[in-house]
């Protein structure tokens, strides 16, 4: 791997990052970015969180969780770069790593287009890896027009208490880009917390239940929405940005169409 001198780059939040050479040792604190790096530059990924489950055969040292990373363990890995995300990770952890002299690149992802642009910046400008085939495929897939009917959809991500996806999130934009109408549709919290009456008042035409972060399943979730079509979907398809984006759109459309068609047949 040839070296190159980099002046000052600015991450998605505008924070400066100076790298004298191409990062050769990278620790990821974000499951989506871990998968992107493991697929694209597997020889450079030297650490990841306990929540980084993809690729399935990922075999790197673990540095605890996204919200409580082990700073000492990260330091022992001698990373040239740590990658983080504004939503997934805490500002205090990013600051402490930087104070320890460890370069940190923070991403911000609140829409499909922002995810694609952020991934390109990280992989091409920072990592110097070029644009991988999966990212080209993802860009092509998500450039297609909406294909699903504009029915009102609620996407819970937790229960007890109920929390749902808001419109100003990556997952909310994924749903909208498919053609669905996510509710509640307002500029309130990114992940509104609702009591039972507020959830019922949304009166959705469809409910999407992902298997993460809350593990919704056939016997845990659908019973809360009697009379409403419920589609059990992959949380990775709905919430992860990275290699899964190359196939997630098609997979979600198939699963949702199957649910909608079963209600009209």
Coordinates of N, CA and C in Angstrom, one line a residue, residues 25-38 44-52 58 60-66 69 74 77 79 81-85 89 122:
X25 N -4.7 1.0 9.8 CA -5.2 0.3 10.9 C -6.5 1.1 11.3
X26 N -7.7 0.5 11.1 CA -8.9 1.2 11.4 C -9.8 0.4 12.4
X27 N -10.3 1.2 13.3 CA -11.3 0.6 14.3 C -12.6 1.2 14.0
X28 N -13.7 0.4 13.9 CA -15.0 0.9 13.6 C -15.9 0.8 14.8
X29 N -16.6 1.8 15.1 CA -17.6 1.8 16.2 C -19.0 1.8 15.7
X30 N -19.2 1.5 14.5 CA -20.5 1.5 13.8 C -20.7 0.2 13.0
X31 N -21.7 -0.6 13.4 CA -21.9 -1.8 12.7 C -22.0 -1.7 11.2
X32 N -22.8 -0.7 10.7 CA -22.9 -0.5 9.2 C -21.5 -0.2 8.6
X33 N -20.7 0.6 9.2 CA -19.4 1.0 8.7 C -18.4 -0.2 8.8
X34 N -18.6 -1.0 9.9 CA -17.7 -2.1 10.0 C -17.9 -3.1 8.8
X35 N -19.2 -3.3 8.5 CA -19.4 -4.2 7.3 C -18.8 -3.6 6.0
X36 N -19.0 -2.3 5.8 CA -18.5 -1.6 4.6 C -17.0 -1.7 4.6
X37 N -16.3 -1.6 5.7 CA -14.9 -1.7 5.7 C -14.4 -3.1 5.5
X38 N -15.1 -4.0 6.2 CA -14.7 -5.4 6.1 C -14.8 -6.0 4.7
X44 N -7.4 -3.9 6.5 CA -7.2 -2.7 7.3 C -8.1 -2.6 8.6
X45 N -9.1 -3.3 8.7 CA -10.0 -3.3 9.8 C -9.4 -4.1 11.0
X46 N -9.1 -3.4 12.1 CA -8.4 -4.1 13.2 C -9.2 -4.2 14.4
X47 N -10.4 -3.6 14.4 CA -11.2 -3.6 15.6 C -12.6 -3.2 15.3
X48 N -13.6 -3.7 16.1 CA -15.0 -3.4 15.9 C -15.7 -3.6 17.2
X49 N -17.0 -3.2 17.3 CA -17.8 -3.3 18.5 C -18.4 -4.7 18.6
X50 N -18.9 -5.0 19.8 CA -19.6 -6.3 20.0 C -20.9 -6.3 19.2
X51 N -21.4 -5.2 18.7 CA -22.7 -5.2 18.0 C -22.4 -5.3 16.5
X52 N -21.2 -5.4 16.1 CA -20.8 -5.5 14.6 C -20.9 -7.0 14.2
X58 N -16.8 -12.2 10.4 CA -15.9 -11.1 10.9 C -15.1 -11.6 12.1
X60 N -12.2 -9.9 14.2 CA -11.3 -8.9 14.6 C -11.5 -8.7 16.1
X61 N -10.6 -8.1 16.8 CA -10.8 -7.8 18.3 C -12.0 -6.9 18.5
X62 N -12.7 -7.1 19.6 CA -13.9 -6.4 19.9 C -13.5 -5.3 21.0
X63 N -14.2 -4.2 20.9 CA -13.9 -3.0 21.8 C -15.1 -2.6 22.6
X64 N -16.0 -3.6 22.9 CA -17.2 -3.3 23.7 C -18.3 -2.7 22.8
X65 N -19.2 -1.9 23.3 CA -20.3 -1.5 22.6 C -20.2 -0.1 21.9
X66 N -21.3 0.3 21.2 CA -21.3 1.5 20.5 C -21.4 2.7 21.5
X69 N -17.6 2.2 24.4 CA -16.4 1.6 23.8 C -15.3 1.6 24.9
X74 N -9.1 0.1 22.5 CA -8.9 0.8 21.2 C -7.5 1.3 21.1
X77 N -4.9 -1.2 20.2 CA -4.9 -1.6 18.7 C -4.1 -0.7 17.8
X79 N -4.7 2.3 16.3 CA -5.4 2.6 15.1 C -4.9 3.9 14.5
X81 N -7.0 5.3 12.5 CA -8.3 6.0 12.4 C -9.3 5.2 13.1
X82 N -10.2 5.9 13.8 CA -11.5 5.4 14.3 C -12.6 6.0 13.6
X83 N -13.6 5.2 13.1 CA -14.8 5.7 12.5 C -16.0 5.6 13.4
X84 N -16.8 6.7 13.5 CA -17.9 6.7 14.4 C -19.1 7.4 13.6
X85 N -20.2 7.5 14.3 CA -21.4 8.0 13.7 C -22.1 8.9 14.8
X89 N -22.9 6.8 18.2 CA -21.9 7.0 19.3 C -22.0 8.3 20.0
X122 N -15.9 8.6 2.9 CA -15.1 7.7 3.8 C -14.2 6.8 3.0

